[in-house]
Coordinates of N, CA and C in Angstrom, one line a residue:
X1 N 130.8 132.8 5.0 CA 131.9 133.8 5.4 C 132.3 133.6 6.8
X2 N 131.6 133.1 7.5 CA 132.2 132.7 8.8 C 132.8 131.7 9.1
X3 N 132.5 130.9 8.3 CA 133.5 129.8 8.4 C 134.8 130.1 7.9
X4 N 135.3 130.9 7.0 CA 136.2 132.0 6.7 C 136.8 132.7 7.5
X5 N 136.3 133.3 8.0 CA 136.6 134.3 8.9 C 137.3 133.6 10.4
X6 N 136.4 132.2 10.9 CA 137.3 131.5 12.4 C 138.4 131.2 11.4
X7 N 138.4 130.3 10.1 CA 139.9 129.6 9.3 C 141.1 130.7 9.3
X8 N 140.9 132.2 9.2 CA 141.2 132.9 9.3 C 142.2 133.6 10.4
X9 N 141.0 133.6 11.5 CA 141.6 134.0 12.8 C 142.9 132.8 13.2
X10 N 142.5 131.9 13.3 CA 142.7 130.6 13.4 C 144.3 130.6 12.9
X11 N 144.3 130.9 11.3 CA 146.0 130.7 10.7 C 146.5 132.3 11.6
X12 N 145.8 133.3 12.0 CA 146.7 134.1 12.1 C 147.3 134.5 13.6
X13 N 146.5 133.3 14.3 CA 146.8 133.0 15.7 C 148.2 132.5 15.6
X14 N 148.1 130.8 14.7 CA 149.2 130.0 14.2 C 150.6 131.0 13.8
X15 N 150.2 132.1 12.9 CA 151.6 132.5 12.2 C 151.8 133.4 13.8
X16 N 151.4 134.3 15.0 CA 151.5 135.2 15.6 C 152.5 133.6 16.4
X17 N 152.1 132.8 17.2 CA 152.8 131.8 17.8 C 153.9 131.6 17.0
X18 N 154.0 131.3 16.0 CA 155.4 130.5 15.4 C 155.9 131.3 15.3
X19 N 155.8 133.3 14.6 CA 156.7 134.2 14.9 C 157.4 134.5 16.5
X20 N 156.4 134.1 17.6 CA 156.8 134.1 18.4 C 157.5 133.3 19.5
X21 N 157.5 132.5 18.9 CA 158.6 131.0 19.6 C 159.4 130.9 18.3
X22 N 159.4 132.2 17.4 CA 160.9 132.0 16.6 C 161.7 133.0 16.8
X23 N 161.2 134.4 17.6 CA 161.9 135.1 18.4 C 162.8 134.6 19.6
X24 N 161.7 133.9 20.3 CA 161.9 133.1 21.8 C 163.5 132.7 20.9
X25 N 163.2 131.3 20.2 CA 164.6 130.6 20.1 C 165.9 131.7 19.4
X26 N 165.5 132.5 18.6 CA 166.6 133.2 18.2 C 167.2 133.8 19.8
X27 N 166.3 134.4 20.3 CA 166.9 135.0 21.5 C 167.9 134.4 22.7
X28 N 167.4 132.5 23.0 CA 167.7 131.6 23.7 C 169.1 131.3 22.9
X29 N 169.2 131.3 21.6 CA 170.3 131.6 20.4 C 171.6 132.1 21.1
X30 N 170.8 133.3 21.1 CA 171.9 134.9 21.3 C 172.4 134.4 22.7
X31 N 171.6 134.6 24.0 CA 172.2 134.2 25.2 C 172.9 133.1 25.2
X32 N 172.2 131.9 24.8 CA 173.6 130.8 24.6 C 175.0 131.1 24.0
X33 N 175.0 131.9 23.3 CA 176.5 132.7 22.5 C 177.3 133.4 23.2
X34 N 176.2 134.2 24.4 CA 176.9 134.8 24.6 C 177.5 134.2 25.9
X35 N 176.8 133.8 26.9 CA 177.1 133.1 28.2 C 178.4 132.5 27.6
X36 N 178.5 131.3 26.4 CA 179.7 130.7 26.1 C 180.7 131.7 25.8
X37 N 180.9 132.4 25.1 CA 181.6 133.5 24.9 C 182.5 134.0 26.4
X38 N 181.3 134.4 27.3 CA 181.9 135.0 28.6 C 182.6 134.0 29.4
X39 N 182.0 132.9 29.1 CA 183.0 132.3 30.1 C 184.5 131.8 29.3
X40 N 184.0 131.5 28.2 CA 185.3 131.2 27.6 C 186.2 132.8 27.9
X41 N 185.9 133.8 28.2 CA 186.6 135.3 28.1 C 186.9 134.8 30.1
X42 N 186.2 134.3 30.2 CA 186.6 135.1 31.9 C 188.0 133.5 32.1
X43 N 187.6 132.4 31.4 CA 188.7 131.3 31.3 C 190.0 132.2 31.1
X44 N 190.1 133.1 29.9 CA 191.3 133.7 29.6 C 192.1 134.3 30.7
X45 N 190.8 135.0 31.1 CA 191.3 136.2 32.4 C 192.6 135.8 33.3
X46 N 191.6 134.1 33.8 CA 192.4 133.9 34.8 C 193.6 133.3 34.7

């Protein structure tokens, strides 16, 4: 059961990181969208 239990800990370390550098990139996503967006808006302005 213990050897269970670290294989365990172990995947649920794995899924907490990959959920979390799959936030990270969605987020790096979003700001890239948006920075291009603004500047292409502040291009128009001028």
């Amino acid at each position: 059961m213990q050897v269970f239990n670290r294989f365990y800990t172990a995947i649920s370390l794995g899924n907490l990181y990959l959920n979390i550098s799959y936030q990270l990139h969605r987020l790096r996503l979003l700001y890239l969208f948006i920075g291009y967006f603004g500047i292409h808006m502040l291009h128009g302005f001028r």
